[in-house]
Coordinates of C-alpha atoms and ligand atoms in Angstrom, one line a residue:
M1 CA 186.2 49.6 107.5
Q2 CA 183.7 50.5 109.8
I3 CA 185.6 53.2 112.5
G4 CA 182.4 54.7 113.9
S5 CA 181.2 51.5 115.6
A6 CA 184.8 51.0 117.2
I7 CA 184.5 54.8 118.7
P8 CA 182.9 55.0 122.2
S9 CA 179.9 57.2 121.9
S10 CA 181.3 59.9 124.4
L11 CA 184.3 60.2 122.0
R12 CA 181.7 60.5 119.3
R13 CA 179.8 63.3 121.1
A14 CA 183.2 65.2 122.0
Q15 CA 184.0 65.1 118.1
A16 CA 180.6 66.1 116.9
L17 CA 180.7 69.0 119.3
R18 CA 184.1 70.1 118.3
I19 CA 183.0 70.2 114.6
I20 CA 180.2 72.2 115.7
A21 CA 182.6 74.4 117.3
I22 CA 184.7 74.9 114.3
L23 CA 181.8 75.6 112.2
A24 CA 180.5 78.4 114.5
V25 CA 183.9 79.8 114.3
F26 CA 183.9 79.7 110.5
F27 CA 180.7 81.2 110.3
V28 CA 181.6 83.9 112.6
L29 CA 184.7 84.8 110.6
A30 CA 182.9 84.5 107.5
S31 CA 180.3 87.2 108.6
V32 CA 183.0 89.3 109.8
S33 CA 185.5 89.1 107.1
R34 CA 182.9 88.8 104.0
Y35 CA 179.7 90.0 104.6
H36 CA 180.0 93.4 106.3
G37 CA 176.6 93.4 107.7
S38 CA 175.0 93.2 104.1
F39 CA 172.9 90.2 103.0
D40 CA 173.2 91.4 99.5
F41 CA 176.1 89.4 98.1
S42 CA 176.8 87.3 95.1
I43 CA 179.9 84.9 94.2
D44 CA 181.8 86.9 91.6
E45 CA 184.0 84.9 89.0
D46 CA 187.0 84.6 91.1
G47 CA 185.0 82.6 93.3
Q48 CA 184.7 84.8 96.1
V49 CA 182.0 86.2 98.0
Q50 CA 181.0 89.6 96.7
S51 CA 179.3 92.0 99.1
V52 CA 177.3 95.0 97.6
P53 CA 177.7 97.7 100.2
H54 CA 175.2 99.9 100.8
E55 CA 175.5 103.8 100.5
G56 CA 177.8 105.0 103.1
A57 CA 178.8 101.7 104.5
E58 CA 182.4 100.5 104.8
H59 CA 183.0 98.0 102.1
D60 CA 186.0 95.9 101.1
I61 CA 187.6 97.4 97.5
Y62 CA 188.7 94.2 96.8
Y63 CA 185.0 92.8 96.4
T64 CA 183.9 95.9 94.3
H65 CA 187.1 96.5 92.4
H66 CA 189.4 94.6 90.6
I67 CA 193.0 96.0 91.8
A68 CA 195.9 95.5 89.9
T69 CA 199.1 94.6 91.9
F70 CA 202.2 93.6 91.2
D71 CA 204.7 91.1 92.8
P72 CA 207.3 93.3 94.9
K73 CA 209.8 90.8 93.5
D74 CA 209.3 91.8 90.1
I75 CA 209.8 95.4 90.7
K76 CA 213.4 96.6 90.6
P77 CA 214.6 99.8 92.1
W78 CA 217.6 101.8 91.2
T79 CA 220.6 100.9 93.3
K80 CA 224.0 102.6 93.7
G81 CA 225.5 99.5 92.4
D82 CA 223.4 100.2 88.9
T83 CA 224.8 103.4 89.0
A84 CA 228.6 101.9 89.5
A85 CA 227.5 99.6 86.5
L86 CA 226.7 102.3 84.0
R87 CA 230.8 103.1 84.1
T88 CA 231.7 99.4 82.8
P89 CA 231.3 98.5 79.1
E90 CA 228.7 95.8 80.1
G91 CA 226.6 98.7 81.7
Q92 CA 227.3 100.8 78.4
R93 CA 226.0 98.0 76.3
V94 CA 222.9 98.1 78.3
V95 CA 222.5 101.9 77.9
Q96 CA 223.0 101.3 73.9
Y97 CA 220.3 98.5 73.7
L98 CA 217.6 100.4 75.5
T99 CA 218.1 103.4 73.7
E100 CA 219.0 102.4 70.3
S101 CA 216.5 103.3 67.6
P102 CA 213.5 101.3 67.7
F103 CA 213.1 101.0 63.6
Q104 CA 214.3 98.1 61.5
P105 CA 217.4 99.2 59.5
P106 CA 216.4 99.7 55.8
S107 CA 217.0 96.1 53.9
A108 CA 216.2 94.9 50.5
E109 CA 212.6 94.3 51.6
N110 CA 211.8 97.8 53.2
E111 CA 214.3 99.7 51.8
N112 CA 211.6 102.2 50.3
K113 CA 209.5 102.2 53.6
N114 CA 210.7 103.9 56.6
W115 CA 209.9 103.9 60.2
I116 CA 208.9 100.2 60.5
L117 CA 209.5 99.5 64.2
K118 CA 211.5 96.2 65.0
D119 CA 209.0 93.1 65.6
N120 CA 210.3 93.2 69.4
H121 CA 209.9 96.8 69.9
F122 CA 207.1 96.6 72.8
L123 CA 209.1 94.2 74.7
T124 CA 212.1 96.6 74.4
L125 CA 209.8 99.4 75.3
T126 CA 208.8 97.5 78.4
K127 CA 212.2 97.0 79.7
R128 CA 213.2 101.0 79.0
L129 CA 210.1 101.9 80.7
R130 CA 210.8 99.8 83.7
V131 CA 214.5 101.2 83.9
F132 CA 213.0 104.6 83.4
R133 CA 210.6 104.3 86.2
A134 CA 213.2 102.8 88.7
L135 CA 215.8 105.9 87.7
W136 CA 213.1 108.5 87.6
H137 CA 212.2 107.8 91.3
A138 CA 216.0 107.6 92.3
M139 CA 216.9 110.8 90.9
K140 CA 213.8 112.6 92.1
A141 CA 215.4 113.9 95.4
Y142 CA 218.2 115.3 93.3
Y143 CA 215.7 117.2 91.1
D144 CA 213.5 118.1 94.2
Q145 CA 216.8 119.5 96.2
L146 CA 217.7 121.5 92.7
S147 CA 214.1 122.7 92.6
Q148 CA 214.2 124.3 96.1
E149 CA 217.3 126.5 95.4
G150 CA 215.5 127.3 91.9
Q151 CA 218.4 125.7 90.1
Q152 CA 216.2 123.1 88.5
D153 CA 217.5 124.3 85.1
Q154 CA 220.9 122.8 85.8
F155 CA 219.5 119.1 86.3
Y156 CA 221.5 117.6 83.4
N157 CA 224.2 120.1 83.1
A158 CA 226.5 119.7 86.6
P159 CA 225.2 116.7 88.3
P160 CA 227.7 115.5 91.4
S161 CA 230.0 112.9 89.9
E162 CA 228.5 110.0 92.0
I163 CA 225.4 110.2 90.3
A164 CA 226.4 111.8 87.1
P165 CA 226.4 108.4 84.8
A166 CA 222.8 107.9 86.3
I167 CA 221.6 111.5 85.4
E168 CA 223.0 110.8 81.6
F169 CA 221.2 107.7 81.6
L170 CA 218.0 109.3 82.5
Q171 CA 218.4 111.8 79.9
K172 CA 219.2 109.3 77.3
L173 CA 216.0 107.7 78.1
E174 CA 213.9 110.6 78.1
Q175 CA 215.1 111.6 74.5
A176 CA 214.8 108.0 73.1
T177 CA 211.1 107.9 74.4
F178 CA 209.7 111.2 75.2
P179 CA 210.7 113.6 72.8
W180 CA 207.5 115.7 72.6
V181 CA 208.0 116.3 76.4
L182 CA 211.4 117.5 76.0
S183 CA 210.5 120.0 73.2
R184 CA 208.6 122.3 75.8
H185 CA 210.3 121.0 79.0
K186 CA 214.0 120.5 79.8
T187 CA 212.9 117.4 81.6
T188 CA 210.2 115.4 82.6
F189 CA 210.5 116.6 86.2
D190 CA 209.5 120.1 84.9
L191 CA 206.3 118.7 83.3
F192 CA 205.3 117.0 86.6
Q193 CA 205.8 120.1 88.4
T194 CA 203.3 121.9 86.4
Y195 CA 200.7 119.7 88.2
K196 CA 201.1 121.1 91.2
D197 CA 198.4 122.5 92.9
G198 CA 196.4 121.6 89.6
G199 CA 193.0 120.7 91.3
R200 CA 190.4 118.5 90.0
G201 CA 188.7 118.9 86.6
I202 CA 187.5 117.4 83.6
V203 CA 189.2 117.1 80.4
M204 CA 187.3 116.7 77.0
C205 CA 188.5 116.2 73.4
V206 CA 186.0 117.8 70.7
G207 CA 186.2 118.5 67.1
N208 CA 183.1 120.0 65.1
Y209 CA 181.9 116.5 64.4
H210 CA 181.2 115.8 68.0
A211 CA 180.4 119.2 69.0
K212 CA 176.9 118.6 69.4
F213 CA 177.3 115.8 71.5
A214 CA 179.7 117.8 73.6
R215 CA 177.3 120.4 73.9
T216 CA 174.9 118.2 75.5
A217 CA 177.3 116.9 77.6
I218 CA 178.3 120.3 78.9
K219 CA 174.7 121.2 79.4
V220 CA 174.3 118.4 81.2
L221 CA 177.5 118.5 83.3
R222 CA 176.4 122.2 84.3
E223 CA 172.5 122.4 84.2
V224 CA 171.4 118.9 84.9
V225 CA 173.9 117.1 87.5
N226 CA 175.2 120.6 88.5
S227 CA 179.0 119.6 88.7
T228 CA 181.2 122.7 89.3
L229 CA 184.5 120.9 88.0
P230 CA 186.4 123.1 85.8
V231 CA 186.2 121.5 82.1
E232 CA 189.2 121.9 79.4
I233 CA 188.1 121.1 76.0
Y234 CA 191.2 120.2 73.6
Y235 CA 191.0 120.5 69.9
T236 CA 193.6 119.9 67.3
G237 CA 194.3 123.0 65.2
H238 CA 192.5 126.0 64.2
Y239 CA 190.0 123.9 61.5
D240 CA 189.1 121.1 64.3
L241 CA 186.7 123.3 66.4
T242 CA 185.1 126.5 64.8
P243 CA 185.0 129.7 66.4
E244 CA 181.6 129.6 67.2
N245 CA 181.8 126.3 68.5
R246 CA 184.6 127.4 70.9
A247 CA 182.3 130.7 71.9
W248 CA 179.3 128.5 72.7
F249 CA 181.8 126.3 75.0
E250 CA 183.3 129.2 76.8
K251 CA 180.2 131.2 77.5
Y252 CA 179.8 128.8 80.8
E253 CA 181.9 129.3 83.8
N254 CA 185.1 127.6 83.8
V255 CA 185.1 125.8 80.7
R256 CA 188.1 126.7 78.3
T257 CA 188.7 125.5 75.0
I258 CA 192.6 124.6 74.2
D259 CA 194.3 124.0 70.7
I260 CA 196.4 121.1 71.7
T261 CA 198.7 122.1 68.9
T262 CA 199.6 125.1 70.6
V263 CA 201.2 123.3 73.6
I264 CA 202.6 120.4 72.5
D265 CA 204.8 119.6 69.2
N266 CA 202.3 118.2 66.8
E267 CA 205.0 117.5 64.5
L268 CA 206.1 114.7 66.6
I269 CA 202.9 113.2 67.5
R270 CA 200.5 114.2 64.5
L271 CA 197.3 114.0 66.6
G272 CA 194.2 112.9 64.7
G273 CA 191.4 110.5 66.2
W274 CA 191.7 108.8 69.5
A275 CA 195.3 109.7 70.3
I276 CA 194.7 113.2 71.2
K277 CA 193.1 111.9 74.5
P278 CA 195.9 110.7 76.5
F279 CA 198.1 113.8 75.5
A280 CA 195.5 116.0 76.5
L281 CA 195.6 114.6 80.1
L282 CA 199.4 115.2 80.0
I283 CA 199.2 118.5 79.0
S284 CA 196.1 119.5 81.3
K285 CA 197.3 121.4 84.1
F286 CA 194.7 119.6 86.3
S287 CA 196.6 117.0 88.7
E288 CA 193.4 114.9 88.9
V289 CA 191.4 114.2 85.8
I290 CA 188.2 112.8 84.8
L291 CA 188.7 112.3 81.0
M292 CA 185.4 111.7 79.1
D293 CA 184.3 111.3 75.8
S294 CA 181.8 113.8 74.3
D295 CA 178.8 111.3 74.2
A296 CA 178.9 110.4 77.9
Y297 CA 176.3 111.5 80.0
F298 CA 176.2 111.4 83.8
L299 CA 173.4 110.5 86.1
E300 CA 175.1 111.9 89.3
P301 CA 178.0 114.5 89.4
P302 CA 181.2 113.2 88.3
E303 CA 182.8 114.5 91.5
V304 CA 181.7 111.1 92.9
L305 CA 184.1 109.6 91.1
F306 CA 187.0 111.0 93.2
E307 CA 185.5 109.2 96.1
D308 CA 185.4 105.8 94.9
G309 CA 187.6 103.3 97.0
G310 CA 189.5 102.2 94.2
Y311 CA 190.6 105.8 93.0
K312 CA 191.5 106.3 96.8
E313 CA 193.5 102.9 97.1
V314 CA 195.3 103.3 93.6
G315 CA 194.6 106.6 91.8
T316 CA 192.7 105.3 88.6
V317 CA 189.0 104.5 88.0
F318 CA 188.9 102.2 85.0
F319 CA 185.3 100.8 83.6
Y320 CA 185.0 98.0 81.9
D321 CA 183.5 97.6 78.3
R322 CA 180.8 94.9 77.1
T323 CA 181.6 91.2 76.8
L324 CA 181.7 91.0 72.9
F325 CA 183.4 88.8 70.3
P326 CA 185.0 85.9 72.6
G327 CA 188.1 84.5 70.5
A328 CA 187.9 87.1 67.9
G329 CA 191.3 89.8 67.2
G330 CA 194.0 87.1 67.8
D331 CA 195.2 85.7 70.9
K332 CA 195.7 88.7 73.2
K333 CA 197.1 86.9 76.1
V334 CA 200.0 85.4 74.0
W335 CA 200.3 89.1 72.4
M336 CA 200.6 90.2 76.3
E337 CA 203.0 87.7 77.4
S338 CA 205.2 88.7 73.9
F339 CA 206.3 92.0 75.8
L340 CA 205.9 91.9 79.1
P341 CA 208.3 89.6 81.1
S342 CA 206.1 89.8 84.3
M343 CA 202.6 91.4 85.1
S344 CA 200.2 92.1 87.8
N345 CA 197.7 89.7 89.1
H346 CA 194.9 91.6 87.0
P347 CA 195.7 90.0 83.1
S348 CA 194.8 86.5 84.4
K349 CA 191.3 87.4 85.3
T350 CA 190.3 89.2 82.1
R351 CA 188.1 88.1 79.2
W352 CA 191.2 88.3 76.9
F353 CA 193.1 85.5 79.1
N354 CA 189.8 83.4 79.5
R355 CA 188.8 83.5 75.8
Q356 CA 185.6 85.5 76.9
G357 CA 185.5 88.6 74.8
D358 CA 187.7 90.6 72.8
H359 CA 187.0 94.0 74.8
E360 CA 188.2 95.0 78.1
M361 CA 188.2 98.4 78.8
E362 CA 185.9 101.4 78.1
S363 CA 187.5 104.7 77.7
G364 CA 184.7 106.9 77.5
V365 CA 185.5 108.0 80.9
V366 CA 189.0 107.4 82.7
V367 CA 189.7 108.8 85.9
L368 CA 193.8 109.3 86.7
D369 CA 195.5 111.0 89.6
K370 CA 198.4 112.5 87.6
T371 CA 200.4 112.9 90.7
R372 CA 200.5 109.2 91.4
H373 CA 200.4 107.9 87.9
F374 CA 202.9 110.6 86.0
L375 CA 205.0 107.8 85.0
G376 CA 202.5 105.9 84.0
L377 CA 200.6 108.5 81.8
L378 CA 203.8 109.1 80.0
A379 CA 203.9 105.5 79.1
I380 CA 200.1 105.6 77.9
C381 CA 201.0 108.4 75.8
K382 CA 204.2 106.3 74.3
I383 CA 202.0 103.5 73.2
N384 CA 199.6 106.2 71.7
D385 CA 202.7 107.9 70.0
L386 CA 202.7 108.0 66.2
H387 CA 204.3 105.0 65.1
E388 CA 203.5 102.7 68.4
R389 CA 199.7 103.1 67.4
D390 CA 199.8 102.8 63.9
Q391 CA 201.8 100.0 64.0
V392 CA 201.0 98.2 67.2
T393 CA 198.4 99.5 69.6
Y394 CA 195.6 100.5 67.1
R395 CA 196.4 97.3 65.0
K396 CA 196.3 95.0 68.0
T397 CA 193.2 97.0 70.2
W398 CA 190.6 99.2 69.6
G399 CA 191.8 102.6 69.6
D400 CA 193.2 104.1 72.8
K401 CA 190.5 101.8 74.4
E402 CA 193.0 99.2 76.1
S403 CA 196.0 101.4 75.9
F404 CA 195.6 102.8 79.7
W405 CA 195.8 99.6 81.5
I406 CA 198.3 98.0 79.5
A407 CA 200.7 100.9 79.6
L408 CA 200.6 100.7 83.6
E409 CA 201.2 96.9 83.0
M410 CA 204.4 98.0 81.2
I411 CA 205.4 100.4 83.5
Q412 CA 204.2 98.4 86.6
E413 CA 201.8 101.0 88.4
R414 CA 198.7 99.7 90.3
Y415 CA 195.4 100.4 88.9
S416 CA 191.7 99.6 89.7
F417 CA 188.6 98.7 87.6
I418 CA 185.1 98.9 89.1
R419 CA 184.2 95.3 88.8
Y420 CA 181.0 95.6 86.7
R421 CA 181.0 95.4 83.1
G422 CA 179.5 97.5 80.4
G423 CA 175.7 96.9 80.6
V424 CA 172.9 98.7 78.6
I425 CA 170.1 101.4 79.5
G426 CA 167.2 102.2 77.8
N427 CA 164.0 100.4 76.8
V428 CA 162.5 96.7 77.7
G429 CA 162.1 95.2 74.2
D430 CA 163.4 95.8 70.8
A431 CA 160.4 97.4 68.8
I432 CA 161.7 100.8 69.5
P433 CA 161.3 102.5 65.9
Y434 CA 164.5 103.6 64.6
K435 CA 165.1 102.2 61.4
K436 CA 164.5 104.9 58.4
V437 CA 161.7 102.7 56.8
L438 CA 159.1 103.0 59.9
P439 CA 156.0 104.5 59.5
Q440 CA 155.5 107.8 60.7
E441 CA 152.2 106.6 62.7
E442 CA 154.1 104.2 64.7
I443 CA 156.8 106.6 65.6
D444 CA 153.9 109.1 66.6
R445 CA 152.3 106.5 68.9
Y446 CA 155.3 105.6 70.4
L447 CA 156.3 109.2 71.1
Q448 CA 152.6 109.5 72.9
G449 CA 153.9 106.6 75.1
E450 CA 151.9 103.7 73.6
S451 CA 153.3 100.3 73.5
L452 CA 154.3 98.8 70.3
T453 CA 152.8 95.9 68.6
V454 CA 155.0 94.1 66.3
T455 CA 155.2 95.5 62.7
N456 CA 158.3 94.3 61.3
P457 CA 158.2 97.0 58.8
I458 CA 159.4 95.8 55.2
D459 CA 162.9 97.6 53.9
P460 CA 161.7 98.8 50.4
Q461 CA 165.4 98.0 49.2
T462 CA 165.3 94.5 50.4
N463 CA 161.9 93.7 50.3
Q464 CA 162.6 92.1 53.9
Q465 CA 161.4 92.4 57.2
T466 CA 163.7 94.8 59.0
R467 CA 163.4 93.2 62.5
R468 CA 163.1 89.7 63.9
D469 CA 159.7 88.1 65.2
G470 CA 158.1 89.7 68.4
V471 CA 158.8 92.8 70.6
N472 CA 161.4 90.4 72.4
M473 CA 160.4 91.6 75.9
D474 CA 163.8 89.4 77.2
R475 CA 165.9 92.3 76.4
V476 CA 166.8 95.9 77.2
C477 CA 167.7 98.0 74.3
G478 CA 169.6 101.2 74.1
N479 CA 172.8 102.8 75.2
Q480 CA 175.9 101.7 77.2
L481 CA 175.7 101.7 80.6
H482 CA 178.3 102.2 83.2
F483 CA 178.3 101.4 86.8
N484 CA 179.8 102.8 90.2
Y485 CA 181.0 100.4 92.7
R486 CA 177.7 99.6 94.3
G487 CA 176.5 98.3 90.8
Q488 CA 174.1 101.3 90.1
P489 CA 173.9 103.4 86.9
L490 CA 176.5 106.2 87.0
W491 CA 177.0 107.1 83.4
W492 CA 176.0 105.9 79.7
N493 CA 177.4 106.6 76.5
S494 CA 176.7 106.4 72.7
G495 CA 174.2 109.5 73.1
V496 CA 170.5 109.7 73.8
V497 CA 169.1 108.0 71.0
R498 CA 168.2 104.7 69.8
D499 CA 171.1 104.3 67.6
K500 CA 173.2 107.3 66.8
F501 CA 174.5 106.2 63.6
T502 CA 171.0 105.9 61.8
S503 CA 169.4 109.2 61.2
K504 CA 166.1 110.2 62.5
S505 CA 166.7 107.5 65.3
P506 CA 164.3 108.6 68.0
Y507 CA 165.1 109.5 72.0
L508 CA 165.2 106.4 74.3
K509 CA 163.1 106.4 77.3
Y510 CA 165.5 105.5 80.1
T511 CA 162.9 102.7 81.9
A512 CA 165.5 99.7 82.1
Y513 CA 168.5 98.6 82.6
M514 CA 170.7 95.3 82.6
K515 CA 174.0 94.1 83.7
D516 CA 176.6 92.5 81.1
E517 CA 176.6 89.6 83.5
D518 CA 173.1 88.9 83.6
G519 CA 172.6 88.4 79.8
A520 CA 174.3 88.3 76.5
W521 CA 174.9 90.8 73.9
D522 CA 172.8 91.2 70.7
F523 CA 175.8 93.5 69.5
G524 CA 173.8 94.5 66.0
D525 CA 170.9 96.0 67.7
S526 CA 172.8 97.0 71.0
C527 CA 170.3 94.8 73.2
I528 CA 171.2 92.5 76.2
V529 CA 169.5 89.5 76.3
Q530 CA 168.6 88.1 79.7
K531 CA 169.8 84.8 80.9
N532 CA 167.2 84.6 83.3
P533 CA 164.0 86.1 84.1
G534 CA 164.4 88.8 86.5
A535 CA 167.5 90.1 85.4
I536 CA 165.9 93.3 83.7
M537 CA 166.2 96.2 86.3
E538 CA 164.0 99.4 86.4
V539 CA 165.9 102.5 86.5
E540 CA 164.9 104.5 89.5
W541 CA 162.6 107.1 89.3
S542 CA 165.0 109.6 90.4
Q543 CA 167.3 108.9 87.6
R544 CA 164.7 108.2 84.9
Q545 CA 163.9 112.0 85.9
I546 CA 167.7 113.3 85.1
A547 CA 167.8 111.1 82.1
F548 CA 164.7 112.9 80.8
K549 CA 166.5 116.0 81.6
V550 CA 169.5 115.0 79.7
I551 CA 167.1 114.3 76.6
Q552 CA 165.7 117.6 76.9
A553 CA 169.0 119.4 77.0
D554 CA 170.1 117.4 73.9
R555 CA 166.7 118.6 72.3
E556 CA 167.5 122.3 73.1
V557 CA 171.0 121.9 71.4
A558 CA 169.5 120.1 68.4
L559 CA 167.1 122.8 67.8
E560 CA 170.1 125.4 68.1
Y561 CA 171.7 123.4 64.9
N562 CA 168.6 124.5 63.0
Q563 CA 168.5 121.3 61.0
P564 CA 164.8 120.2 59.7
D565 CA 166.0 116.4 60.4
F566 CA 166.6 117.1 64.2
K567 CA 163.4 119.6 64.8
E568 CA 160.7 117.0 62.7
I569 CA 161.4 113.8 64.6
L570 CA 163.3 114.2 67.6
E571 CA 160.0 114.9 69.8
I572 CA 160.6 114.1 73.3
P573 CA 158.6 110.8 74.5
K574 CA 156.3 111.3 77.8
L575 CA 158.0 110.6 81.0
I576 CA 155.4 108.5 82.5
K577 CA 156.2 106.9 86.0
S578 CA 154.3 103.8 85.5
E579 CA 156.0 103.1 82.5
G580 CA 159.1 101.4 84.2
A581 CA 160.4 98.1 83.9
K582 CA 158.1 96.9 86.7
G583 CA 160.7 95.9 89.3
G584 CA 162.7 93.9 86.9
N585 CA 160.6 90.8 86.0
G586 CA 161.3 91.0 82.2
N587 CA 157.7 91.3 81.6
S588 CA 155.1 92.6 79.1
E589 CA 153.8 95.3 81.1
A590 CA 157.3 97.1 80.7
V591 CA 158.0 99.6 78.0
Ligands
NAG601 C1 170.5 121.2 89.6 O1 170.3 122.5 90.2 C2 169.2 122.8 89.4 C3 168.7 124.7 89.7 O2 169.0 124.8 90.8 C4 168.2 122.1 90.3 O3 166.6 122.6 90.2 C5 168.3 120.5 90.1 O4 167.3 120.1 90.9 C6 169.9 120.5 90.6 N1 169.9 118.8 90.2 C7 170.3 118.3 90.9 C8 170.5 116.7 90.6 O5 170.7 118.3 92.3

């Protein structure tokens, strides 16, 4: 059919004009709603235009962050009807179901094994946490009223009859779920009260093994980026951190060390390893907390995290981990669906759900407003509790890492991730010597600022070359980098040397970085290989100077330890301005 020819030309002109007008309106709207006056934009994986805001510019957090938001119809508030229902046999069955023992009854198969969680424990726990959240918020007014009269001790003793069944249910839920709170406080509300006027601060968990990293981290906070935030350092029992280490930290103003076993009932949770982190957050008096690992180093004062738009909106700053091992570690989507009857809009965007990677969150730095996420934090602690972590959380995921956002899904509190995934910072090329077999002359030449030629040293044990061919200038190798909301380097972890697990591994030169989104990880060598030329970025000179001071701080700490290994090999590489990545061309002038 030839419709066009049948239409008079005046009508066609009018139609064309209308199309132009519609297009003009579209572009005006698009530029107003999307581009924010910045031409620096890209299309993100959700298919949306993402603007990269400039310093100080207004920006739309839905482009710079992933904000988890729940459908209001999935969130059930507590009602008077619910309280009335508790007086019925059906209501009592619900109470019974939500508060009964989480452990399997002994059977022929497990008669000798105690404390085996029921298969559907996390599903029950989710339901319990959601009811607890609704009830807690509904009863808070009663607690606040008692508290004003100085009568909060009476919360469970003599509640008014119209809310008595609800108060009783709340107590049962607390007893079943948070015994480690109740061994020090009458109710969870009492613990919540302790955060009042707690201010902002940093929480670190440090044992003797990590004390060397932590000393560098504290030096960097106080002497390099000049953070004034108070710091609490938690350790687990007298032997976990020596008096010498404790004294070293405490010589800094506003740095305290605290034995967590003196402030929480450790018989119940038996802390060790990662699990201390969420409990330290819970115990801390700070109301707004940056939880940081001892090997995390900042390029800006960490205070900036409290100004993050996602933090202001929902009270968390979470960082993504690297994109690694797609399809490994079992189907996490099926797992999450097994215990979350409803979820926010976030999980469907994750690499887990799209079979792109086995890691989501990096918990080296976690920012939490405890006044907005008290119940969320209780939920996070719960899935790091003794049996939950041993039998579920740490089996399904890597340590505490994913527990932060998963627990917030369980208890339905909004959270926010900075959109960029874990990248890399270090040197262009992978020939930086770090294997023990490398000849000393080559290390010396590197320290003098010379580029390295290909050597591929022979490993005497295997008689094979230790590295692949070439210096591989298509990649950046080094530590794991994390970005601020503008996509600029903010902090890195895994130490300050090429490979913190190899002894005598030399310091990195922090000249180049790359985003996870722009390349593919070579996990074994800790490199990102660029997908397209131009993905390698040069670290700004001001940040290279800060990174250099971080290395100097680390060197001072290493010398304090008086171990020959540190002294002999860990000379600091020269800081040479011309040695950057040359504007990110991924070129051979770099290194
Ligand atoms: C931190 O303070 C020192 C000493 O006052 C100063 O030299 C340095 O430039 C400061 N660092 C930053 C990042 O402002």
